[in-house]
XYZ file of C-alpha atoms in Angstrom:
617
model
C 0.000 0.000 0.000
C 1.162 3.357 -0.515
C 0.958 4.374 2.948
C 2.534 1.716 3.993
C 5.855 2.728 1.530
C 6.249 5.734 2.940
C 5.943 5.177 6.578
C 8.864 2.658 6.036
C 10.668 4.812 3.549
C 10.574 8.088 6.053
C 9.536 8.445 9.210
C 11.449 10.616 11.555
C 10.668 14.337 9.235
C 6.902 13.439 9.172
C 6.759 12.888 12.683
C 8.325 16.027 13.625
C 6.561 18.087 11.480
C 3.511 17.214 12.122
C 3.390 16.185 15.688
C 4.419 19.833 16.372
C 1.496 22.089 15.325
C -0.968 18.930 15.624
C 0.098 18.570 19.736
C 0.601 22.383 20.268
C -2.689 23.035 18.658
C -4.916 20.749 20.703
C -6.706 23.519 22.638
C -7.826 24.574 18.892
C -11.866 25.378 18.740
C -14.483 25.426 16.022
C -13.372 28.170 13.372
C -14.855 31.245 12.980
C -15.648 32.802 9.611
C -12.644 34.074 8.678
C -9.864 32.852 11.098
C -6.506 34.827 11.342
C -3.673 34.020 12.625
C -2.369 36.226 15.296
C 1.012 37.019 14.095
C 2.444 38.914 17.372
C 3.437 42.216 16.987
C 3.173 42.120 13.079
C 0.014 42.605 11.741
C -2.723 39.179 11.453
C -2.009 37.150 8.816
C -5.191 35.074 7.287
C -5.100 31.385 8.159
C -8.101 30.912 5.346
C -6.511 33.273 2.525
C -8.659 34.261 -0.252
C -7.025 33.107 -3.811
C -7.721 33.833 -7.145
C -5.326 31.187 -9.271
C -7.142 27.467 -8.932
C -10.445 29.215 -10.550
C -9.721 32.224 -11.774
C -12.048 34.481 -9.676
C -11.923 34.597 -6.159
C -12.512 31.876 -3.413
C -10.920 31.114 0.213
C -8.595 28.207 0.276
C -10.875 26.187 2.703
C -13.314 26.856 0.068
C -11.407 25.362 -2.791
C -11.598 22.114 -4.627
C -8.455 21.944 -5.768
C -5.242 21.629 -4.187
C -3.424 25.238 -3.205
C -0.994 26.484 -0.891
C -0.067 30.289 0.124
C 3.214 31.576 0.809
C 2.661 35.040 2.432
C 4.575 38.305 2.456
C 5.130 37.925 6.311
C 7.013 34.782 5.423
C 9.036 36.548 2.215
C 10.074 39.174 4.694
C 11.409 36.726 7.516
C 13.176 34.216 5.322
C 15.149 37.078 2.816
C 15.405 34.784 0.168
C 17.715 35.451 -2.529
C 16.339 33.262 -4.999
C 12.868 32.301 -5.700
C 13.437 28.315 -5.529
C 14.079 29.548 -1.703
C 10.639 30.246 -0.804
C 8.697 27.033 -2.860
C 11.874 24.324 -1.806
C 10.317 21.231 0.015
C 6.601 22.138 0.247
C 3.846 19.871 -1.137
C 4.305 18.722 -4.563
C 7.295 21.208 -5.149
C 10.476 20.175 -6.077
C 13.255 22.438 -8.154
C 16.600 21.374 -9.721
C 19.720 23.667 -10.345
C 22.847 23.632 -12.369
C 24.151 25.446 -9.407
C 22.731 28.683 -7.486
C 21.841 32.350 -8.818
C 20.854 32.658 -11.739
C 21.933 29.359 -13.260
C 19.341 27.051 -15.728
C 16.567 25.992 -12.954
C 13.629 23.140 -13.131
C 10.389 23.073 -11.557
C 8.926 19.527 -11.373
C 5.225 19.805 -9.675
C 3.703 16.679 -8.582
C 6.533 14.781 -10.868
C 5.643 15.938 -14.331
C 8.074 17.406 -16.239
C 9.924 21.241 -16.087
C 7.709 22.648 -18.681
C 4.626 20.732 -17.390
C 3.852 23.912 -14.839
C 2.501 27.614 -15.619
C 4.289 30.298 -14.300
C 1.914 33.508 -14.402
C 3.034 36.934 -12.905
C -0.144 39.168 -11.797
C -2.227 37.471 -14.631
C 0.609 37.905 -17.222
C 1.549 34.442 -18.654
C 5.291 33.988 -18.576
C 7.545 31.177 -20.376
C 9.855 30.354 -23.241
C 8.300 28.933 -26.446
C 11.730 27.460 -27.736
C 12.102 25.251 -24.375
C 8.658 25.100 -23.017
C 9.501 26.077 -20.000
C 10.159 29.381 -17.414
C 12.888 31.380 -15.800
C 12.245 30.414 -12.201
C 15.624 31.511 -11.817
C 15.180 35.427 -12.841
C 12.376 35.986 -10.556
C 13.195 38.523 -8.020
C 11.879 37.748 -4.111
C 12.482 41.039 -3.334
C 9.369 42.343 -5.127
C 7.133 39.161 -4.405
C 4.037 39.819 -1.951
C 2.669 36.367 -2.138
C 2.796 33.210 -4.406
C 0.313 30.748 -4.982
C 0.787 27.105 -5.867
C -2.021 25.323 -7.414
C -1.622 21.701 -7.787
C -3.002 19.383 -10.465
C -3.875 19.993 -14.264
C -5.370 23.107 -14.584
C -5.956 22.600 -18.189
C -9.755 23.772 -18.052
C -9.001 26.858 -17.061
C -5.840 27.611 -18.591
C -5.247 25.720 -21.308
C -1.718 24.945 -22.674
C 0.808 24.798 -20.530
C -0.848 23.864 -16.850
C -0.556 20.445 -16.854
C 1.338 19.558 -13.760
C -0.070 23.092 -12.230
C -0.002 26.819 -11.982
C 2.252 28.800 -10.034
C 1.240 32.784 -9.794
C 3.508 35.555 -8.534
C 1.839 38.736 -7.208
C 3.780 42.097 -6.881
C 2.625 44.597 -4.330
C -0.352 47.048 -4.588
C -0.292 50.057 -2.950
C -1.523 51.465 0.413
C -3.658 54.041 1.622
C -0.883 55.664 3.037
C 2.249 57.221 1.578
C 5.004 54.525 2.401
C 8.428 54.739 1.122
C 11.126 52.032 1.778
C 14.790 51.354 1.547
C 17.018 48.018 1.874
C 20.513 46.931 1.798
C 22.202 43.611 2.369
C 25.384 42.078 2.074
C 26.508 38.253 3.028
C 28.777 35.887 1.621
C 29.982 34.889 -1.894
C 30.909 38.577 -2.490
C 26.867 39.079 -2.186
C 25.217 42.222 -2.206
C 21.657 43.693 -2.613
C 19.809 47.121 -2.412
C 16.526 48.964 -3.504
C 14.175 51.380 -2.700
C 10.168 51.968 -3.413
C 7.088 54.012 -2.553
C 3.575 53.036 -2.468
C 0.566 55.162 -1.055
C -2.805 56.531 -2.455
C -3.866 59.575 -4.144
C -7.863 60.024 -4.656
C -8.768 57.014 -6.323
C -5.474 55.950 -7.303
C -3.081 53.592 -5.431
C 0.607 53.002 -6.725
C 3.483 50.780 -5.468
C 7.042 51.418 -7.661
C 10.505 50.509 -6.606
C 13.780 49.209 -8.023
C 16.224 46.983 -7.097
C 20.044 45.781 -7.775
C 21.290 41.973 -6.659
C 24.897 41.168 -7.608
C 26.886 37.805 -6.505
C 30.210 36.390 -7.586
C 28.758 33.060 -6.700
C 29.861 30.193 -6.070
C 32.558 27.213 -8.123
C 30.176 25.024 -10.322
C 32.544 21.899 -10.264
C 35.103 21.246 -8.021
C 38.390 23.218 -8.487
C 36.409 25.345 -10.695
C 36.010 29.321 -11.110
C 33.176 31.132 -9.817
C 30.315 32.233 -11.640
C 29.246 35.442 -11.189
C 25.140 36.876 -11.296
C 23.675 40.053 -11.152
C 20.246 41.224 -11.439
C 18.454 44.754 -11.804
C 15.052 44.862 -11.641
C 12.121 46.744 -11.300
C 8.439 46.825 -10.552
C 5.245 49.509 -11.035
C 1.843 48.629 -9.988
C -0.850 51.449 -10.424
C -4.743 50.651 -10.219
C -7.277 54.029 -10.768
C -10.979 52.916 -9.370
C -13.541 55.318 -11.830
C -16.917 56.842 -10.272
C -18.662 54.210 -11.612
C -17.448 51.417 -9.861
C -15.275 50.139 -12.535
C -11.243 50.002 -12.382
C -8.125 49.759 -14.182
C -5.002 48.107 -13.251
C -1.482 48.272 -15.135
C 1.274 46.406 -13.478
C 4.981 45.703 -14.539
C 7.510 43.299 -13.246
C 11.139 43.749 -15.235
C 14.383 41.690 -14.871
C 17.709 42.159 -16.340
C 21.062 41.016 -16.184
C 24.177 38.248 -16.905
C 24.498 34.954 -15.475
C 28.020 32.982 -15.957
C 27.954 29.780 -16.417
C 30.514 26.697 -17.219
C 31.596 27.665 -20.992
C 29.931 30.713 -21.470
C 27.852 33.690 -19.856
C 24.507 35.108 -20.949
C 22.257 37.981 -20.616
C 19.035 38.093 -19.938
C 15.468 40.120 -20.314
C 12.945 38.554 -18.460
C 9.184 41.089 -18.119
C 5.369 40.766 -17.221
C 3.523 43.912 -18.182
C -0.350 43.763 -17.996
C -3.545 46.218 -17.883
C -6.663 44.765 -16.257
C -10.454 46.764 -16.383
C -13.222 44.784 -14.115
C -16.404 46.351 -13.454
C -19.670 44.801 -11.541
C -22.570 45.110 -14.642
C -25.081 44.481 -12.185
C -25.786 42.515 -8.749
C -25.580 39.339 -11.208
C -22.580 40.201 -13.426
C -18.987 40.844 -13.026
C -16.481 41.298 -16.271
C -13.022 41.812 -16.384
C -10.667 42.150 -19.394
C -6.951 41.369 -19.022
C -4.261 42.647 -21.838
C -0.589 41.269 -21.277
C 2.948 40.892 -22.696
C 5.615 39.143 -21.748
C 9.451 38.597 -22.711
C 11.561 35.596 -21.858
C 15.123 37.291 -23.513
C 18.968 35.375 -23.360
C 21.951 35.827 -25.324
C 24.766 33.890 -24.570
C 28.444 34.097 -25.345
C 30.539 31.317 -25.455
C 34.163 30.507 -24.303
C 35.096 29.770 -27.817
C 33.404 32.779 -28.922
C 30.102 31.270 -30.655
C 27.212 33.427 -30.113
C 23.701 32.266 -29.764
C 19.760 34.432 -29.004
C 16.934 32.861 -28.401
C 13.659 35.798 -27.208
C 9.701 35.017 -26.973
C 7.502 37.693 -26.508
C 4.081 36.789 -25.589
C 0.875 38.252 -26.107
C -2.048 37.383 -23.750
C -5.797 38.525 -23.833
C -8.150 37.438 -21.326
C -12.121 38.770 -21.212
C -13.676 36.522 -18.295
C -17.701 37.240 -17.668
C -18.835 35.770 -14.048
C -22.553 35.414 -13.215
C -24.174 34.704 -10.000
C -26.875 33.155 -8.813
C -27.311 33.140 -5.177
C -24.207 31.633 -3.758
C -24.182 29.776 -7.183
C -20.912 31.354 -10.019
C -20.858 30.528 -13.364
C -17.674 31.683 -15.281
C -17.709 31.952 -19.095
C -14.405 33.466 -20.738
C -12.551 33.695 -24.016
C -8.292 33.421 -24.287
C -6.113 34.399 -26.945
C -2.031 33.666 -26.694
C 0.268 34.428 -29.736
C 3.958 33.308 -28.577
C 6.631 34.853 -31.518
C 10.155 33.676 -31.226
C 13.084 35.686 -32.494
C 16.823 33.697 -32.645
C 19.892 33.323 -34.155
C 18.472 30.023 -35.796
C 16.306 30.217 -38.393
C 13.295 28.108 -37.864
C 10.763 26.796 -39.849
C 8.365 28.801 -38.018
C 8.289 31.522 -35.836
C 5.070 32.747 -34.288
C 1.926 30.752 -33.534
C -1.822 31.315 -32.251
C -4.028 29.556 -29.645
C -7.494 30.850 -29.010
C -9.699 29.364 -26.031
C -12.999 29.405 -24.524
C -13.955 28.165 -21.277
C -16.719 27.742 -18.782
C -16.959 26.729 -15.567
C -19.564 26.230 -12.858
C -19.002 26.924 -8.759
C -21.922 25.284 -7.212
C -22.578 25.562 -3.489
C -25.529 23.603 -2.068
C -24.163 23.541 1.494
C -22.895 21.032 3.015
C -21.959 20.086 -0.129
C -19.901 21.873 -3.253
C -19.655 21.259 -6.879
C -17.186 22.626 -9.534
C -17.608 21.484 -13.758
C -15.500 23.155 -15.906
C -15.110 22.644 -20.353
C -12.674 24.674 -22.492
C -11.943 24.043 -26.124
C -8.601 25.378 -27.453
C -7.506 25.529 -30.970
C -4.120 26.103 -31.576
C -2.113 26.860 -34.934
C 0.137 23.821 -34.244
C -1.608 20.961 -33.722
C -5.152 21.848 -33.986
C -8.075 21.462 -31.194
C -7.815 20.162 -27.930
C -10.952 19.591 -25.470
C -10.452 19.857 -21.664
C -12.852 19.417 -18.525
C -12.672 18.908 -14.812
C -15.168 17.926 -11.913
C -14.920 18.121 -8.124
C -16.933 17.793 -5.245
C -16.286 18.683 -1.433
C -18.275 17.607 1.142
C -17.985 19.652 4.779
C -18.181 17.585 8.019
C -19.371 19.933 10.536
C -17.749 23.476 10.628
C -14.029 22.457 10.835
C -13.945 19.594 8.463
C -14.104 19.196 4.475
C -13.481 15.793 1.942
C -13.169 16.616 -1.471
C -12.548 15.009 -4.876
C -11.517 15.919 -8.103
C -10.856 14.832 -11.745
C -9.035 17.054 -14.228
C -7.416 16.880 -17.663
C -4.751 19.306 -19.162
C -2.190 19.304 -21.608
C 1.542 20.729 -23.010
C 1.875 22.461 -26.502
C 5.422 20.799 -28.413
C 8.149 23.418 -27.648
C 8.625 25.100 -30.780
C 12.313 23.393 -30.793
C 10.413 20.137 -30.930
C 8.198 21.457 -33.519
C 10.889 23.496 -35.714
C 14.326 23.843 -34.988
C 16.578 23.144 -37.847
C 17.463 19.820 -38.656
C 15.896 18.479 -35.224
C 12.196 19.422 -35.054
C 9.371 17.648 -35.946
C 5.914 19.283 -37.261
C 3.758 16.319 -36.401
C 4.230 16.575 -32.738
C 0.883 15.697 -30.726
C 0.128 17.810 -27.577
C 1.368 15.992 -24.341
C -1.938 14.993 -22.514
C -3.178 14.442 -18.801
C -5.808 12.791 -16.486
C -5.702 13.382 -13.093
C -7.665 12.688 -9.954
C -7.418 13.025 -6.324
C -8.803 12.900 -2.875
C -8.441 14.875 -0.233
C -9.597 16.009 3.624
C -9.227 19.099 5.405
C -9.775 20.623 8.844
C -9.434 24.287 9.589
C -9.641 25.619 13.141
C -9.466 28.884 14.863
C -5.359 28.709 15.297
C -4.679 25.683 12.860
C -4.961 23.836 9.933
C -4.261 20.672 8.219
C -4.594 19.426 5.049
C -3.968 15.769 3.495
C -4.162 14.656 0.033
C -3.593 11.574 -2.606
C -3.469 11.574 -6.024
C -2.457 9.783 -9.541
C -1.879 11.447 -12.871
C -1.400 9.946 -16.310
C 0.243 11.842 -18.763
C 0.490 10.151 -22.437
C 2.172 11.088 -25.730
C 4.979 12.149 -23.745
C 7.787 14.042 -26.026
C 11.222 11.819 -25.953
C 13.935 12.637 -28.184
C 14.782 9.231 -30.431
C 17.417 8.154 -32.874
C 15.600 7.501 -35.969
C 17.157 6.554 -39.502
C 20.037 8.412 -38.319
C 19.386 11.366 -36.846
C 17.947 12.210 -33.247
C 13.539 13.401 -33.563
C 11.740 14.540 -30.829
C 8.480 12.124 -31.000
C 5.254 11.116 -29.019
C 6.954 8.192 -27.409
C 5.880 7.619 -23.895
C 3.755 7.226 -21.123
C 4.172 8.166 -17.125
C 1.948 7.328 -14.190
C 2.946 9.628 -11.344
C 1.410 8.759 -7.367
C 1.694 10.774 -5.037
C 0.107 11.759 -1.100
C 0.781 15.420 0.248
C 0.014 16.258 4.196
C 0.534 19.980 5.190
C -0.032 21.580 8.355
C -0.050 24.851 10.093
C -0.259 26.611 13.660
C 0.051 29.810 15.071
C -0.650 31.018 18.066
C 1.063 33.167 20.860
C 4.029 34.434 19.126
C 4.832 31.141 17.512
C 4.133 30.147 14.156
C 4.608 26.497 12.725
C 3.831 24.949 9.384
C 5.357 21.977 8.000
C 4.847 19.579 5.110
C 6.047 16.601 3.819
C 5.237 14.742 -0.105
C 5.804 11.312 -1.334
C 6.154 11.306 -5.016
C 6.399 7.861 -7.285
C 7.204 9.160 -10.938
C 7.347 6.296 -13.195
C 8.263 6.014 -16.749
C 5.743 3.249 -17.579
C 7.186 1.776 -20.537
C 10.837 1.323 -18.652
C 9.499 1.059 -14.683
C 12.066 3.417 -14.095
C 11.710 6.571 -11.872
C 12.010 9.973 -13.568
C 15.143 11.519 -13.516
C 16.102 13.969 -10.876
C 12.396 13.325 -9.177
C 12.943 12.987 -5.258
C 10.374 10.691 -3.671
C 10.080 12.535 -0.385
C 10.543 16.187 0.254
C 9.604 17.790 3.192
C 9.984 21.014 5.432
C 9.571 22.558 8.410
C 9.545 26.253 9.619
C 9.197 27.456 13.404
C 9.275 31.447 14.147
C 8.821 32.834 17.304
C 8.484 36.433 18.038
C 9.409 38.071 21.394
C 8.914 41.807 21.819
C 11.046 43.536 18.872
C 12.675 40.463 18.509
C 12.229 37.303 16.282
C 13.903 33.901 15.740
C 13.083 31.402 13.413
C 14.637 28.441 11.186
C 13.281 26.174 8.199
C 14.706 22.049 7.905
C 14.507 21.258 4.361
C 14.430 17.685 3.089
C 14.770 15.604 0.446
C 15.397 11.988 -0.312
C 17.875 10.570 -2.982
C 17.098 10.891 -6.843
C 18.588 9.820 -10.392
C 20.043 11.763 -12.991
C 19.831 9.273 -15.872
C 16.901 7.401 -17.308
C 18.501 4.062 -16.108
C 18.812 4.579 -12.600
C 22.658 4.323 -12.734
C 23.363 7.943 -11.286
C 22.187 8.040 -8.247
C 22.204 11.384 -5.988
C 22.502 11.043 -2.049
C 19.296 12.648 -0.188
C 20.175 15.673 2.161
C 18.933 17.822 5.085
C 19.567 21.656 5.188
C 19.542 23.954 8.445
C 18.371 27.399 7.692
C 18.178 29.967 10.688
C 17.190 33.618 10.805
C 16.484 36.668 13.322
C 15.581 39.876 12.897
C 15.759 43.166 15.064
C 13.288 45.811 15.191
C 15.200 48.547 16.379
C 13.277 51.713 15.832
C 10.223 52.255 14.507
C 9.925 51.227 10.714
C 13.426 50.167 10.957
C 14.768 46.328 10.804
C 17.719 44.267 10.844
C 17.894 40.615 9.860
C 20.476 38.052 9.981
C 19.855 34.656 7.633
C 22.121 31.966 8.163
C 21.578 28.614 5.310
C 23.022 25.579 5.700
C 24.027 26.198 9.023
C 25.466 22.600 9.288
C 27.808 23.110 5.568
C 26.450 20.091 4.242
C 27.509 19.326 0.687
C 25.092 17.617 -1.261
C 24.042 17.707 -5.219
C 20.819 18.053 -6.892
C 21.968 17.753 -10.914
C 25.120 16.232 -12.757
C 26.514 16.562 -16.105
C 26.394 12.704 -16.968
C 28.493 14.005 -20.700
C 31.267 15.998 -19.065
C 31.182 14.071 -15.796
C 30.700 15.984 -12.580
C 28.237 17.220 -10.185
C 26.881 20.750 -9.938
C 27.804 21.954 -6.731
C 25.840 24.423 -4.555
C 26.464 26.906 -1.665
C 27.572 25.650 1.741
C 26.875 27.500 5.100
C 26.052 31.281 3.895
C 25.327 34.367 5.940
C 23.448 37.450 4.482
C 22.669 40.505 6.906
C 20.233 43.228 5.682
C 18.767 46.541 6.662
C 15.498 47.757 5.667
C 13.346 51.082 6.394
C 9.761 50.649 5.956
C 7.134 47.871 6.231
């Protein structure tokens, strides 16, 4: 049985994490409507967030049929990340792979499917590389992040391409009512150093949040008795929303990255932007619409060591108009997408722009005690032609505290237009990479805690494998996977302390070989405590992950590891903080990717300390 693999594959990280907030929370009542949880002297923080990725309007998490987690700005601020892999490391479903730290080629494998299986959108903007398929987790700045959300399981339905394995949204900050300006600096090891500086506030009707920001590192050897390999990072953001006298209002936002990243035999720089305008307006008491505009650009050119030069730039234009109706405590959603993705590069391929054009509906059903979501969407795309998509769930609430729910969903993964058209490699009759998904889950949210426990199996077919055929290497629609997988999260806060902690089991199997997926680790897990006391606050995160392989064969295999990360901060004077972050406490060495061709291991930081100083909230 599955639960029985993983309680003998991994028992001591489950049981701390979850014993924790599970015993500390046992005084834990019925929840009110809208729990928060107390967060000390900072200000509450919602235990029952209201999200707006699984369905595309909004809906609290305890509300949701589909899988979703939250990571807040409270917990941005503590940790000072300086990448974004930082923040979504170890927690359910999430697992990243690096060629090495800042700013070097990163992976995202959600729930086991592949690296360009998940969505990356930024404030509604769709983001991604059409030559590779997949995004630039790796040029995402933390420091202008106010929350993420991670929505797990095809999300096809409602997205179409692309959100197979899941979605992963990135919100920038809106402004305040009041004026607020801000400054930060920080410096730590690896010759790092970081600083910025914003405003936000409110004028009339209009809010605004701008600010800029500069990260440079000469980071870190890549091999053993290697150089290092430098990153630096300028980037900027501008969010400005005007609400009109008649209840309608406009958004614009902008998220821009720039910089060079070194790398082993070469260096490249890199554009990576999200610009969007948004207008929603309520018709009537029945009638919300909302039309989205976007562009963005996934840029590199790299320079190599033997002085070959290469560019490879999508820019991406997005169009959303999204009608919802209600009906009591009833929502239908009826919408219409358009995505053109043009690719400019030093190669010339056979093609070099495409269109897909969707339409979708969906239905959020509440006939309390029990909850229904149906969703359809037909895309038809320039490459392959049309693709149908659906998904159903159900929830069921047992008493106040207490929800079961379970869902099926499909999605599916345009061919990368290298697989479709790169010179002398791609291949035009590429089929769409499909998937079938369900799960089950149960819930229980109380005043000061939550948990959450889920299990699932997707099936992905017509999976994309690169084949030598009459002499020459194709990309074709070769193969099959079957991923399983259980996620348990919990959370507790109360009395200056906050815990959460999670742990996954993930079996990724390539059916027609019975091999694992490469560079998939079966169990993942972490653990954050924080405790605040007066102008003081302590904390540390345990991050977790058991042993994967690099190679389809299971012949590389790459030991598991356990990183310490600890952090304080220092509220000296009023708006002003210090904060000390010290990773990998323990300097544990340990490898996540290898270059199986040039044979050696891509090494990442040891024990790392980073002190900053910030003015404003």
């Amino acid at each position: 049985m599955l639960v029985d693999r993983i309680r003998s594959a991994w028992v001591t990280l489950p049981a701390a994490i979850l014993i924790a907030p599970l015993s500390l929370a046992a005084e834990g009542e019925d929840k009110p409507a809208a729990p928060l949880l107390a967060a000390g002297a900072a200000e509450a923080v919602p235990l029952n967030p209201v999200v707006v990725t699984a369905t595309r309007t909004e809906q609290q998490v305890d509300d949701s049929l589909t899988s979703v987690s939250v990571v807040d700005r409270e917990s941005i601020q503590r940790q000072q990340p300086r990448e974004f892999s930082e923040l979504l490391r170890g927690r359910p479903g999430v697992d990243f792979v690096s060629n090495g730290p800042f700013g070097k080629a990163t992976s995202l494998f959600l729930r086991g499917t592949s690296s360009d299986h998940s969505l990356l959108v930024v404030d509604g903007v769709r983001m991604g590389a059409a030559t590779t398929g997949g995004a630039s987790w790796q040029y995402l700045p933390p420091q202008f992040i106010e929350r993420v959300e991670i929505v797990r399981g095809p999300r096809g339905s409602v997205y179409g391409p692309d959100a197979l394995g899941g979605v992963i949204q990135v919100f920038t900050p809106e402004g305040g009512e009041e004026l607020s300006p801000w400054a930060e600096i920080s410096a730590g090891s690896f010759g790092t150093h970081q600083y910025g500086a914003g405003v936000s506030g409110q004028g009339g009707n209009t809010r605004y949040n701008l600010g800029a920001n500069h990260f440079h590192t000469d980071g870190i050897a890549l091999r053993e008795d290697g150089e290092r390999k430098g990153f630096y990072n300028s980037s900027a953001v501008g969010r400005i929303s005007h609400e009109f006298d008649d209840g309608g209002e406009l958004g614009v936002t902008s998220l821009h990255s720039e910089g060079r990243t070194e790398f082993i035999g070469g260096k490249m720089t890199f554009v990576h932007q999200a610009l969007g305008s948004t207008y929603e307006r309520s018709i009537n008491q029945h009638w919300d619409t909302r039309v989205t505009l976007g562009q963005s650009r996934d840029e590199g050119d790299t320079v190599n060591d033997n002085g070959s030069e290469s560019e490879f730039a999508t820019r991406r234009q997005v169009a959303n108009w999204q009608n919802s109706l209600f009906a009591g405590d009833h929502e239908i959603l009826v919408g219409l997408d358009y995505l053109d993705d043009e690719i400019t590069s030093s190669s010339e391929y056979e093609e070099d722009s495409r269109r897909n054009r969707g339409s979708y509906a969906q239905a959020l059903l509440d006939f309390a005690p029990l909850s229904l979501e149906l969703g359809i969407r037909h895309d038809d795309n320039d490459s392959f032609g049309t693709v149908n998509t659906a998904n159903a769930a159900v929830g069921y609430r047992l008493g106040e505290s207490h929800r079961i729910r379970a869902s099926w969903g499909e999605g599916f993964k345009a061919p990368t237009f290298n697989e479709l058209y790169f010179p002398g490699f791609g291949n035009p009759d590429l089929e769409p990479e499909e998937s079938s998904s369900v799960e089950l889950g149960i819930s229980g949210l109380y005043e000061n805690w939550f948990w959450d426990a889920v299990a699932y199996q997707t099936d992905v077919d017509n999976l994309i494998e690169t084949v030598f055929q009459d002499g020459v290497f194709l990309p074709q629609n070769v193969n099959e996977a079957r991923i399983r997988g259980l996620e348990i999260g919990a959370g507790w806060n109360r009395d200056h302390w906050r815990i959460y902690g999670s742990v996954s089991y993930t079996d990724p199997e390539d059916r027609e070989s019975g091999k694992r997926l490469i560079r998939r680790a079966k169990q993942t897990g972490r653990l954050e405590v924080d405790r605040e006391i007066g102008d003081w606050s302590l904390g540390g995160t345990i991050i977790a992950q058991s042993h994967r392989f690099n190679d389809a064969d299971g012949a590389e295999r790459l030991a598991g590891f356990a990183l310490l990360n600890l952090r304080a901060g220092w509220r000296f004077a009023e708006s002003w903080n210090a904060r000390l972050v010290v990773d990998n406490v323990l300097d544990r060495d340990y490898v996540i990717a290898r270059d199986s061709f040039n044979d050696f291991d891509y090494q990442q930081p040891g024990r790392s300390v980073n002190l900053s100083l910030r003015y404003g909230d």
